[in-house]
Amino acid sequence: MNLKHSRQRDSILEFLATRKDHPTADTVYMNVRQSFPNISLGTVYRNLTLLADIGEISRIRLGDGVDHFDYDTSPHYHFICSECGGVFDLNMEVTDTLTKAAQENFEGKIEGHVTYFYGRCNNCNPKH
Amino acid sequence: MNLKHSRQRDSILEFLATRKDHPTADTVYMNVRQSFPNISLGTVYRNLTLLADIGEISRIRLGDGVDHFDYDTSPHYHFICSECGGVFDLNMEVTDTLTKAAQENFEGKIEGHVTYFYGRCNNCNPKH
DNA sequence: GTGTTTGCAAACAATTTGCAGAATT
DNA sequence: AATTCTGCAAATTGTTTGCAAACAC
């Protein structure tokens, strides 16, 4: 399974690199279409999946029913706003304390954990 | 939006109460069908959604593309086996340390977090 | 030239919904 | 009697896939 170069794939990756808000496949599609009017949603999905598989990007599942994609593959936490659905990076350390604590009373092998935070983002949180 | 009694709903809730493994809507459907052969998947979904909305059960999203449902609504963590897909409760304390840490450098309002662990369950983990 | 990638459309899986009739209060 | 709930089927949403042509090496 050798990779060949593809201008569409480049464009998808390039677009993702400009965004900090973890767009969905559809958002990627809408935007990449400006450079490739004939690109299909299928191609976008295929490439996002491929890029995620080879570790160039990461796929984020936040329980909102849609996959988000992140150009930044370094370990970090996410926040999702219950109001507007926006996704933000959190500026905090990633710890394995939780994983260790979980392992203590569990017989299988715990390899990691997924955590995301929810609430109101700065825009949606009413000030008083 | 007043509730009326329904034997189907009872049966769904009753079935969920017997299970510790957080079944999916389809599993609920398969089982409840033994008492209500004519029950439809739509009814199962409608009732699971309703029960989750009023807080009688909880809906768990573990990023495997399917919703799981849990009769136990008390806060606790879940483990999902990457091998067999099985879901287990973890015997560990739920802490808000993480939420507090996350709040520190974040301008919005963090209301909570979702965490689940993954790895190999006892059955799927090769011994040596 | 061989093999990968694309665009298109159809397929798929999980879930939701519209509607007329049945059950509950 | 009024309203909620059900079964059924169709609709929706997000994502994947089969295929012939286009592209990359």
PDB file of C-alpha atoms (C1' of nucleotides) in Angstrom:
ATOM      1  CA  MET A   1       0.000   0.000   0.000  1.00  0.00           C
ATOM      2  CA  ASN A   2       2.289   2.747  -1.288  1.00  0.00           C
ATOM      3  CA  LEU A   3       1.267   6.359  -1.236  1.00  0.00           C
ATOM      4  CA  LYS A   4       1.180   8.470  -4.328  1.00  0.00           C
ATOM      5  CA  HIS A   5       1.090  12.185  -4.364  1.00  0.00           C
ATOM      6  CA  SER A   6      -2.255  13.892  -4.759  1.00  0.00           C
ATOM      7  CA  ARG A   7      -3.026  17.556  -5.061  1.00  0.00           C
ATOM      8  CA  GLN A   8      -6.385  17.083  -3.398  1.00  0.00           C
ATOM      9  CA  ARG A   9      -4.782  15.498  -0.356  1.00  0.00           C
ATOM     10  CA  ASP A  10      -2.257  18.311  -0.133  1.00  0.00           C
ATOM     11  CA  SER A  11      -5.023  20.822  -0.247  1.00  0.00           C
ATOM     12  CA  ILE A  12      -6.976  19.097   2.522  1.00  0.00           C
ATOM     13  CA  LEU A  13      -3.934  18.932   4.767  1.00  0.00           C
ATOM     14  CA  GLU A  14      -3.019  22.508   3.962  1.00  0.00           C
ATOM     15  CA  PHE A  15      -6.482  23.705   4.852  1.00  0.00           C
ATOM     16  CA  LEU A  16      -6.500  21.786   8.121  1.00  0.00           C
ATOM     17  CA  ALA A  17      -3.188  23.372   9.038  1.00  0.00           C
ATOM     18  CA  THR A  18      -4.768  26.818   8.936  1.00  0.00           C
ATOM     19  CA  ARG A  19      -7.553  25.928  11.328  1.00  0.00           C
ATOM     20  CA  LYS A  20      -7.491  25.680  15.075  1.00  0.00           C
ATOM     21  CA  ASP A  21     -11.157  24.808  15.439  1.00  0.00           C
ATOM     22  CA  HIS A  22     -11.117  21.152  14.419  1.00  0.00           C
ATOM     23  CA  PRO A  23     -13.418  21.223  11.432  1.00  0.00           C
ATOM     24  CA  THR A  24     -15.674  18.399  10.319  1.00  0.00           C
ATOM     25  CA  ALA A  25     -15.360  16.586   7.010  1.00  0.00           C
ATOM     26  CA  ASP A  26     -18.115  18.731   5.594  1.00  0.00           C
ATOM     27  CA  THR A  27     -16.384  21.967   6.529  1.00  0.00           C
ATOM     28  CA  VAL A  28     -13.194  20.704   4.956  1.00  0.00           C
ATOM     29  CA  TYR A  29     -15.168  19.833   1.842  1.00  0.00           C
ATOM     30  CA  MET A  30     -16.791  23.272   1.626  1.00  0.00           C
ATOM     31  CA  ASN A  31     -13.439  24.997   1.870  1.00  0.00           C
ATOM     32  CA  VAL A  32     -11.279  22.785  -0.269  1.00  0.00           C
ATOM     33  CA  ARG A  33     -13.906  23.079  -2.960  1.00  0.00           C
ATOM     34  CA  GLN A  34     -12.785  26.642  -3.488  1.00  0.00           C
ATOM     35  CA  SER A  35      -9.504  25.354  -4.887  1.00  0.00           C
ATOM     36  CA  PHE A  36     -10.930  22.109  -6.299  1.00  0.00           C
ATOM     37  CA  PRO A  37     -14.496  22.776  -7.431  1.00  0.00           C
ATOM     38  CA  ASN A  38     -14.928  19.171  -8.560  1.00  0.00           C
ATOM     39  CA  ILE A  39     -13.611  17.478  -5.462  1.00  0.00           C
ATOM     40  CA  SER A  40     -16.099  15.070  -3.983  1.00  0.00           C
ATOM     41  CA  LEU A  41     -17.084  14.559  -0.387  1.00  0.00           C
ATOM     42  CA  GLY A  42     -16.013  10.949  -0.764  1.00  0.00           C
ATOM     43  CA  THR A  43     -12.484  12.019  -1.607  1.00  0.00           C
ATOM     44  CA  VAL A  44     -12.419  14.279   1.407  1.00  0.00           C
ATOM     45  CA  TYR A  45     -13.523  11.450   3.680  1.00  0.00           C
ATOM     46  CA  ARG A  46     -11.085   9.021   2.098  1.00  0.00           C
ATOM     47  CA  ASN A  47      -8.175  11.386   2.607  1.00  0.00           C
ATOM     48  CA  LEU A  48      -9.099  12.414   6.110  1.00  0.00           C
ATOM     49  CA  THR A  49      -9.340   8.756   7.051  1.00  0.00           C
ATOM     50  CA  LEU A  50      -6.044   7.981   5.360  1.00  0.00           C
ATOM     51  CA  LEU A  51      -4.259  10.926   6.965  1.00  0.00           C
ATOM     52  CA  ALA A  52      -5.605   9.944  10.351  1.00  0.00           C
ATOM     53  CA  ASP A  53      -4.512   6.340   9.810  1.00  0.00           C
ATOM     54  CA  ILE A  54      -0.933   7.310   9.027  1.00  0.00           C
ATOM     55  CA  GLY A  55      -0.910   9.729  11.938  1.00  0.00           C
ATOM     56  CA  GLU A  56      -0.610  12.998  10.028  1.00  0.00           C
ATOM     57  CA  ILE A  57      -3.777  14.316  11.607  1.00  0.00           C
ATOM     58  CA  SER A  58      -6.044  13.083  14.334  1.00  0.00           C
ATOM     59  CA  ARG A  59      -9.685  12.225  14.361  1.00  0.00           C
ATOM     60  CA  ILE A  60     -11.616  13.537  17.330  1.00  0.00           C
ATOM     61  CA  ARG A  61     -14.908  12.109  18.505  1.00  0.00           C
ATOM     62  CA  LEU A  62     -16.719  14.331  20.945  1.00  0.00           C
ATOM     63  CA  GLY A  63     -20.053  12.603  21.159  1.00  0.00           C
ATOM     64  CA  ASP A  64     -21.798  15.171  19.009  1.00  0.00           C
ATOM     65  CA  GLY A  65     -22.327  12.676  16.231  1.00  0.00           C
ATOM     66  CA  VAL A  66     -19.771  14.170  13.854  1.00  0.00           C
ATOM     67  CA  ASP A  67     -16.099  13.462  13.499  1.00  0.00           C
ATOM     68  CA  HIS A  68     -13.758  16.406  13.882  1.00  0.00           C
ATOM     69  CA  PHE A  69     -10.233  16.548  12.512  1.00  0.00           C
ATOM     70  CA  ASP A  70      -7.189  18.134  14.035  1.00  0.00           C
ATOM     71  CA  TYR A  71      -3.934  19.056  12.360  1.00  0.00           C
ATOM     72  CA  ASP A  72      -2.252  19.096  15.760  1.00  0.00           C
ATOM     73  CA  THR A  73      -1.521  15.502  16.708  1.00  0.00           C
ATOM     74  CA  SER A  74       0.301  16.275  19.941  1.00  0.00           C
ATOM     75  CA  PRO A  75      -1.620  15.094  22.998  1.00  0.00           C
ATOM     76  CA  HIS A  76      -3.926  17.791  24.305  1.00  0.00           C
ATOM     77  CA  TYR A  77      -7.435  18.155  25.663  1.00  0.00           C
ATOM     78  CA  HIS A  78     -10.481  19.570  23.975  1.00  0.00           C
ATOM     79  CA  PHE A  79     -13.425  21.603  25.078  1.00  0.00           C
ATOM     80  CA  ILE A  80     -16.744  21.506  23.285  1.00  0.00           C
ATOM     81  CA  CYS A  81     -19.331  24.226  23.816  1.00  0.00           C
ATOM     82  CA  SER A  82     -22.779  22.829  24.531  1.00  0.00           C
ATOM     83  CA  GLU A  83     -24.307  25.986  23.117  1.00  0.00           C
ATOM     84  CA  CYS A  84     -22.601  26.657  19.798  1.00  0.00           C
ATOM     85  CA  GLY A  85     -20.836  23.345  19.287  1.00  0.00           C
ATOM     86  CA  GLY A  86     -17.473  25.062  18.912  1.00  0.00           C
ATOM     87  CA  VAL A  87     -14.375  23.061  19.748  1.00  0.00           C
ATOM     88  CA  PHE A  88     -11.347  24.585  21.441  1.00  0.00           C
ATOM     89  CA  ASP A  89      -7.955  23.397  22.581  1.00  0.00           C
ATOM     90  CA  LEU A  90      -7.317  23.516  26.294  1.00  0.00           C
ATOM     91  CA  ASN A  91      -4.118  24.851  27.681  1.00  0.00           C
ATOM     92  CA  MET A  92      -3.412  22.231  30.340  1.00  0.00           C
ATOM     93  CA  GLU A  93      -1.093  19.337  30.909  1.00  0.00           C
ATOM     94  CA  VAL A  94      -1.979  15.862  29.820  1.00  0.00           C
ATOM     95  CA  THR A  95      -1.565  13.447  32.688  1.00  0.00           C
ATOM     96  CA  ASP A  96      -1.675   9.708  33.022  1.00  0.00           C
ATOM     97  CA  THR A  97      -2.715   9.838  36.658  1.00  0.00           C
ATOM     98  CA  LEU A  98      -6.219   8.891  35.643  1.00  0.00           C
ATOM     99  CA  THR A  99      -5.075   5.943  33.594  1.00  0.00           C
ATOM    100  CA  LYS A 100      -2.998   4.671  36.486  1.00  0.00           C
ATOM    101  CA  ALA A 101      -5.863   5.079  38.935  1.00  0.00           C
ATOM    102  CA  ALA A 102      -8.152   3.234  36.558  1.00  0.00           C
ATOM    103  CA  GLN A 103      -5.683   0.395  36.169  1.00  0.00           C
ATOM    104  CA  GLU A 104      -5.552  -0.331  39.888  1.00  0.00           C
ATOM    105  CA  ASN A 105      -8.804  -2.191  40.230  1.00  0.00           C
ATOM    106  CA  PHE A 106      -9.078  -3.454  36.696  1.00  0.00           C
ATOM    107  CA  GLU A 107      -7.939  -6.821  35.476  1.00  0.00           C
ATOM    108  CA  GLY A 108      -7.478  -6.063  31.790  1.00  0.00           C
ATOM    109  CA  LYS A 109      -4.867  -3.771  30.280  1.00  0.00           C
ATOM    110  CA  ILE A 110      -5.752  -0.090  30.114  1.00  0.00           C
ATOM    111  CA  GLU A 111      -3.910   1.573  27.265  1.00  0.00           C
ATOM    112  CA  GLY A 112      -5.192   5.093  27.514  1.00  0.00           C
ATOM    113  CA  HIS A 113      -8.125   7.334  27.997  1.00  0.00           C
ATOM    114  CA  VAL A 114     -10.181   9.847  26.107  1.00  0.00           C
ATOM    115  CA  THR A 115     -11.269  12.996  27.880  1.00  0.00           C
ATOM    116  CA  TYR A 116     -13.047  16.046  26.711  1.00  0.00           C
ATOM    117  CA  PHE A 117     -14.643  18.901  28.585  1.00  0.00           C
ATOM    118  CA  TYR A 118     -17.942  20.596  27.957  1.00  0.00           C
ATOM    119  CA  GLY A 119     -19.702  23.743  29.100  1.00  0.00           C
ATOM    120  CA  ARG A 120     -20.155  27.252  27.735  1.00  0.00           C
ATOM    121  CA  CYS A 121     -17.467  28.936  25.747  1.00  0.00           C
ATOM    122  CA  ASN A 122     -16.545  32.520  26.395  1.00  0.00           C
ATOM    123  CA  ASN A 123     -18.908  33.766  23.706  1.00  0.00           C
ATOM    124  CA  CYS A 124     -21.911  31.750  24.834  1.00  0.00           C
ATOM    125  CA  ASN A 125     -21.412  32.232  28.569  1.00  0.00           C
ATOM    126  CA  PRO A 126     -23.654  35.090  29.753  1.00  0.00           C
ATOM    127  CA  LYS A 127     -21.740  37.722  31.715  1.00  0.00           C
ATOM    128  CA  HIS A 128     -23.328  39.561  34.632  1.00  0.00           C
TER     129      HIS A 128
ATOM    130  CA  MET B   1     -45.473  17.076  27.716  1.00  0.00           C
ATOM    131  CA  ASN B   2     -47.067  14.671  30.217  1.00  0.00           C
ATOM    132  CA  LEU B   3     -46.034  11.082  30.501  1.00  0.00           C
ATOM    133  CA  LYS B   4     -48.396   8.209  30.158  1.00  0.00           C
ATOM    134  CA  HIS B   5     -47.684   4.727  31.224  1.00  0.00           C
ATOM    135  CA  SER B   6     -46.516   2.258  28.607  1.00  0.00           C
ATOM    136  CA  ARG B   7     -45.826  -1.419  28.947  1.00  0.00           C
ATOM    137  CA  GLN B   8     -43.174  -1.237  26.265  1.00  0.00           C
ATOM    138  CA  ARG B   9     -41.289   1.442  28.151  1.00  0.00           C
ATOM    139  CA  ASP B  10     -41.488  -0.577  31.351  1.00  0.00           C
ATOM    140  CA  SER B  11     -40.092  -3.549  29.578  1.00  0.00           C
ATOM    141  CA  ILE B  12     -37.186  -1.584  28.142  1.00  0.00           C
ATOM    142  CA  LEU B  13     -36.300  -0.143  31.516  1.00  0.00           C
ATOM    143  CA  GLU B  14     -36.692  -3.506  33.186  1.00  0.00           C
ATOM    144  CA  PHE B  15     -34.370  -5.120  30.679  1.00  0.00           C
ATOM    145  CA  LEU B  16     -31.757  -2.415  31.080  1.00  0.00           C
ATOM    146  CA  ALA B  17     -31.848  -2.918  34.838  1.00  0.00           C
ATOM    147  CA  THR B  18     -30.699  -6.515  34.413  1.00  0.00           C
ATOM    148  CA  ARG B  19     -27.668  -5.612  32.349  1.00  0.00           C
ATOM    149  CA  LYS B  20     -24.327  -4.318  33.482  1.00  0.00           C
ATOM    150  CA  ASP B  21     -22.807  -4.178  30.023  1.00  0.00           C
ATOM    151  CA  HIS B  22     -24.437  -1.041  28.609  1.00  0.00           C
ATOM    152  CA  PRO B  23     -26.287  -2.454  25.646  1.00  0.00           C
ATOM    153  CA  THR B  24     -27.009  -0.629  22.421  1.00  0.00           C
ATOM    154  CA  ALA B  25     -30.485   0.204  21.151  1.00  0.00           C
ATOM    155  CA  ASP B  26     -30.359  -2.802  18.883  1.00  0.00           C
ATOM    156  CA  THR B  27     -29.528  -5.186  21.710  1.00  0.00           C
ATOM    157  CA  VAL B  28     -32.378  -3.753  23.740  1.00  0.00           C
ATOM    158  CA  TYR B  29     -34.629  -4.247  20.738  1.00  0.00           C
ATOM    159  CA  MET B  30     -33.593  -7.867  20.259  1.00  0.00           C
ATOM    160  CA  ASN B  31     -34.268  -8.691  23.872  1.00  0.00           C
ATOM    161  CA  VAL B  32     -37.445  -6.751  24.508  1.00  0.00           C
ATOM    162  CA  ARG B  33     -38.855  -8.348  21.389  1.00  0.00           C
ATOM    163  CA  GLN B  34     -39.084 -11.592  23.326  1.00  0.00           C
ATOM    164  CA  SER B  35     -41.812 -10.061  25.468  1.00  0.00           C
ATOM    165  CA  PHE B  36     -43.199  -7.739  22.782  1.00  0.00           C
ATOM    166  CA  PRO B  37     -42.771  -9.443  19.427  1.00  0.00           C
ATOM    167  CA  ASN B  38     -44.306  -6.505  17.599  1.00  0.00           C
ATOM    168  CA  ILE B  39     -42.294  -3.759  19.224  1.00  0.00           C
ATOM    169  CA  SER B  40     -40.477  -1.649  16.686  1.00  0.00           C
ATOM    170  CA  LEU B  41     -36.942  -0.368  16.741  1.00  0.00           C
ATOM    171  CA  GLY B  42     -38.365   3.143  16.500  1.00  0.00           C
ATOM    172  CA  THR B  43     -40.233   2.685  19.745  1.00  0.00           C
ATOM    173  CA  VAL B  44     -37.097   1.424  21.426  1.00  0.00           C
ATOM    174  CA  TYR B  45     -35.145   4.465  20.261  1.00  0.00           C
ATOM    175  CA  ARG B  46     -37.952   6.818  21.255  1.00  0.00           C
ATOM    176  CA  ASN B  47     -38.132   5.391  24.745  1.00  0.00           C
ATOM    177  CA  LEU B  48     -34.402   5.204  25.300  1.00  0.00           C
ATOM    178  CA  THR B  49     -34.148   8.839  24.269  1.00  0.00           C
ATOM    179  CA  LEU B  50     -37.054   9.793  26.501  1.00  0.00           C
ATOM    180  CA  LEU B  51     -35.698   7.884  29.484  1.00  0.00           C
ATOM    181  CA  ALA B  52     -32.301   9.466  29.022  1.00  0.00           C
ATOM    182  CA  ASP B  53     -33.876  12.902  28.746  1.00  0.00           C
ATOM    183  CA  ILE B  54     -35.729  12.561  32.030  1.00  0.00           C
ATOM    184  CA  GLY B  55     -32.643  11.125  33.681  1.00  0.00           C
ATOM    185  CA  GLU B  56     -33.867   7.598  34.343  1.00  0.00           C
ATOM    186  CA  ILE B  57     -31.014   6.134  32.355  1.00  0.00           C
ATOM    187  CA  SER B  58     -27.927   7.560  30.769  1.00  0.00           C
ATOM    188  CA  ARG B  59     -26.719   7.569  27.218  1.00  0.00           C
ATOM    189  CA  ILE B  60     -23.058   6.779  26.763  1.00  0.00           C
ATOM    190  CA  ARG B  61     -21.072   7.749  23.713  1.00  0.00           C
ATOM    191  CA  LEU B  62     -17.749   5.973  23.467  1.00  0.00           C
ATOM    192  CA  GLY B  63     -16.685   6.963  19.995  1.00  0.00           C
ATOM    193  CA  ASP B  64     -17.486   3.566  18.549  1.00  0.00           C
ATOM    194  CA  GLY B  65     -20.289   4.957  16.461  1.00  0.00           C
ATOM    195  CA  VAL B  66     -23.103   3.452  18.516  1.00  0.00           C
ATOM    196  CA  ASP B  67     -24.905   4.790  21.530  1.00  0.00           C
ATOM    197  CA  HIS B  68     -24.862   2.664  24.646  1.00  0.00           C
ATOM    198  CA  PHE B  69     -27.369   2.904  27.456  1.00  0.00           C
ATOM    199  CA  ASP B  70     -26.816   2.493  31.149  1.00  0.00           C
ATOM    200  CA  TYR B  71     -29.368   1.870  33.871  1.00  0.00           C
ATOM    201  CA  ASP B  72     -26.894   3.143  36.440  1.00  0.00           C
ATOM    202  CA  THR B  73     -26.995   6.935  36.309  1.00  0.00           C
ATOM    203  CA  SER B  74     -24.583   7.516  39.167  1.00  0.00           C
ATOM    204  CA  PRO B  75     -21.314   9.075  38.023  1.00  0.00           C
ATOM    205  CA  HIS B  76     -18.778   6.425  37.153  1.00  0.00           C
ATOM    206  CA  TYR B  77     -16.169   5.721  34.510  1.00  0.00           C
ATOM    207  CA  HIS B  78     -16.289   3.278  31.645  1.00  0.00           C
ATOM    208  CA  PHE B  79     -13.805   1.072  29.917  1.00  0.00           C
ATOM    209  CA  ILE B  80     -14.223  -0.051  26.345  1.00  0.00           C
ATOM    210  CA  CYS B  81     -12.246  -2.991  24.979  1.00  0.00           C
ATOM    211  CA  SER B  82     -10.597  -2.203  21.655  1.00  0.00           C
ATOM    212  CA  GLU B  83     -10.683  -5.881  20.794  1.00  0.00           C
ATOM    213  CA  CYS B  84     -14.201  -7.094  21.511  1.00  0.00           C
ATOM    214  CA  GLY B  85     -15.985  -3.783  21.959  1.00  0.00           C
ATOM    215  CA  GLY B  86     -17.228  -4.781  25.408  1.00  0.00           C
ATOM    216  CA  VAL B  87     -18.012  -2.017  27.867  1.00  0.00           C
ATOM    217  CA  PHE B  88     -17.298  -2.316  31.585  1.00  0.00           C
ATOM    218  CA  ASP B  89     -17.751  -0.158  34.641  1.00  0.00           C
ATOM    219  CA  LEU B  90     -14.594   0.911  36.389  1.00  0.00           C
ATOM    220  CA  ASN B  91     -14.251   0.730  40.107  1.00  0.00           C
ATOM    221  CA  MET B  92     -12.631   4.074  40.786  1.00  0.00           C
ATOM    222  CA  GLU B  93     -13.566   7.435  42.192  1.00  0.00           C
ATOM    223  CA  VAL B  94     -14.868  10.186  40.018  1.00  0.00           C
ATOM    224  CA  THR B  95     -12.888  13.333  40.605  1.00  0.00           C
ATOM    225  CA  ASP B  96     -13.319  16.918  39.544  1.00  0.00           C
ATOM    226  CA  THR B  97      -9.602  17.627  39.734  1.00  0.00           C
ATOM    227  CA  LEU B  98      -9.431  17.492  35.989  1.00  0.00           C
ATOM    228  CA  THR B  99     -12.320  19.887  35.524  1.00  0.00           C
ATOM    229  CA  LYS B 100     -10.737  22.339  37.927  1.00  0.00           C
ATOM    230  CA  ALA B 101      -7.375  22.094  36.190  1.00  0.00           C
ATOM    231  CA  ALA B 102      -9.049  22.659  32.861  1.00  0.00           C
ATOM    232  CA  GLN B 103     -10.914  25.700  34.151  1.00  0.00           C
ATOM    233  CA  GLU B 104      -7.754  27.503  35.194  1.00  0.00           C
ATOM    234  CA  ASN B 105      -6.623  28.707  31.809  1.00  0.00           C
ATOM    235  CA  PHE B 106      -9.982  28.790  30.119  1.00  0.00           C
ATOM    236  CA  GLU B 107     -12.220  31.803  29.813  1.00  0.00           C
ATOM    237  CA  GLY B 108     -15.560  30.079  29.327  1.00  0.00           C
ATOM    238  CA  LYS B 109     -17.416  27.998  31.893  1.00  0.00           C
ATOM    239  CA  ILE B 110     -16.456  24.344  32.116  1.00  0.00           C
ATOM    240  CA  GLU B 111     -19.373  22.322  33.407  1.00  0.00           C
ATOM    241  CA  GLY B 112     -17.938  18.848  33.330  1.00  0.00           C
ATOM    242  CA  HIS B 113     -15.943  16.302  31.457  1.00  0.00           C
ATOM    243  CA  VAL B 114     -16.398  13.007  29.736  1.00  0.00           C
ATOM    244  CA  THR B 115     -13.752  10.353  30.192  1.00  0.00           C
ATOM    245  CA  TYR B 116     -13.557   6.793  29.119  1.00  0.00           C
ATOM    246  CA  PHE B 117     -10.696   4.355  29.086  1.00  0.00           C
ATOM    247  CA  TYR B 118      -9.716   1.897  26.422  1.00  0.00           C
ATOM    248  CA  GLY B 119      -7.408  -1.083  26.097  1.00  0.00           C
ATOM    249  CA  ARG B 120      -7.789  -4.854  26.321  1.00  0.00           C
ATOM    250  CA  CYS B 121     -10.250  -6.426  28.654  1.00  0.00           C
ATOM    251  CA  ASN B 122      -9.297  -9.406  30.758  1.00  0.00           C
ATOM    252  CA  ASN B 123     -10.621 -11.833  28.170  1.00  0.00           C
ATOM    253  CA  CYS B 124      -8.885 -10.258  25.195  1.00  0.00           C
ATOM    254  CA  ASN B 125      -5.590  -9.519  26.925  1.00  0.00           C
ATOM    255  CA  PRO B 126      -3.117 -12.319  26.124  1.00  0.00           C
ATOM    256  CA  LYS B 127      -1.552 -13.784  29.245  1.00  0.00           C
ATOM    257  CA  HIS B 128       2.031 -15.002  29.297  1.00  0.00           C
TER     258      HIS B 128
ATOM    259  C1'  DG C   1       2.544   0.454 -17.806  1.00  0.00           C
ATOM    260  C1'  DT C   2       1.336  -0.446 -13.049  1.00  0.00           C
ATOM    261  C1'  DG C   3      -0.905   0.991  -9.191  1.00  0.00           C
ATOM    262  C1'  DT C   4      -2.993   4.702  -6.603  1.00  0.00           C
ATOM    263  C1'  DT C   5      -6.428   8.293  -6.518  1.00  0.00           C
ATOM    264  C1'  DT C   6     -10.495  10.587  -8.088  1.00  0.00           C
ATOM    265  C1'  DG C   7     -15.493  11.779  -8.981  1.00  0.00           C
ATOM    266  C1'  DC C   8     -19.726  10.073  -8.989  1.00  0.00           C
ATOM    267  C1'  DA C   9     -23.456   7.620  -7.285  1.00  0.00           C
ATOM    268  C1'  DA C  10     -25.137   4.123  -4.738  1.00  0.00           C
ATOM    269  C1'  DA C  11     -24.825   1.688  -0.326  1.00  0.00           C
ATOM    270  C1'  DC C  12     -24.665   1.642   4.488  1.00  0.00           C
ATOM    271  C1'  DA C  13     -25.446   2.154   9.529  1.00  0.00           C
ATOM    272  C1'  DA C  14     -27.451   4.471  13.272  1.00  0.00           C
ATOM    273  C1'  DT C  15     -31.030   7.206  14.478  1.00  0.00           C
ATOM    274  C1'  DT C  16     -35.144  10.176  13.862  1.00  0.00           C
ATOM    275  C1'  DT C  17     -39.673  11.304  12.270  1.00  0.00           C
ATOM    276  C1'  DG C  18     -44.659  11.558  10.127  1.00  0.00           C
ATOM    277  C1'  DC C  19     -48.752   9.450  10.399  1.00  0.00           C
ATOM    278  C1'  DA C  20     -52.953   6.812  11.445  1.00  0.00           C
ATOM    279  C1'  DG C  21     -54.496   3.776  14.756  1.00  0.00           C
ATOM    280  C1'  DA C  22     -54.157   1.751  19.615  1.00  0.00           C
ATOM    281  C1'  DA C  23     -53.497   2.340  24.491  1.00  0.00           C
ATOM    282  C1'  DT C  24     -53.627   5.097  28.723  1.00  0.00           C
ATOM    283  C1'  DT C  25     -55.679   8.400  31.784  1.00  0.00           C
TER     284       DT C  25
ATOM    285  C1'  DA D   1     -62.767  12.503  25.199  1.00  0.00           C
ATOM    286  C1'  DA D   2     -58.216  14.037  25.175  1.00  0.00           C
ATOM    287  C1'  DT D   3     -53.652  12.996  24.628  1.00  0.00           C
ATOM    288  C1'  DT D   4     -49.769  10.085  24.629  1.00  0.00           C
ATOM    289  C1'  DC D   5     -47.729   6.074  22.661  1.00  0.00           C
ATOM    290  C1'  DT D   6     -47.081   2.518  19.152  1.00  0.00           C
ATOM    291  C1'  DG D   7     -45.883   0.160  14.720  1.00  0.00           C
ATOM    292  C1'  DC D   8     -44.613   0.851  10.359  1.00  0.00           C
ATOM    293  C1'  DA D   9     -42.137   2.864   6.768  1.00  0.00           C
ATOM    294  C1'  DA D  10     -39.834   6.529   4.933  1.00  0.00           C
ATOM    295  C1'  DA D  11     -36.506  10.191   5.784  1.00  0.00           C
ATOM    296  C1'  DT D  12     -32.188  11.987   7.590  1.00  0.00           C
ATOM    297  C1'  DT D  13     -27.393  12.214   8.772  1.00  0.00           C
ATOM    298  C1'  DG D  14     -22.729  10.927   8.628  1.00  0.00           C
ATOM    299  C1'  DT D  15     -19.710   7.967   6.439  1.00  0.00           C
ATOM    300  C1'  DT D  16     -18.085   4.227   3.371  1.00  0.00           C
ATOM    301  C1'  DT D  17     -17.611   1.820  -0.978  1.00  0.00           C
ATOM    302  C1'  DG D  18     -17.670  -0.006  -6.075  1.00  0.00           C
ATOM    303  C1'  DC D  19     -16.386   1.315 -10.354  1.00  0.00           C
ATOM    304  C1'  DA D  20     -14.395   3.299 -14.582  1.00  0.00           C
ATOM    305  C1'  DA D  21     -11.598   7.019 -15.828  1.00  0.00           C
ATOM    306  C1'  DA D  22      -7.657  10.163 -14.507  1.00  0.00           C
ATOM    307  C1'  DC D  23      -3.381  10.789 -12.479  1.00  0.00           C
ATOM    308  C1'  DA D  24       1.331   9.815 -10.451  1.00  0.00           C
ATOM    309  C1'  DC D  25       5.493   7.492 -10.633  1.00  0.00           C
TER     310       DC D  25
END
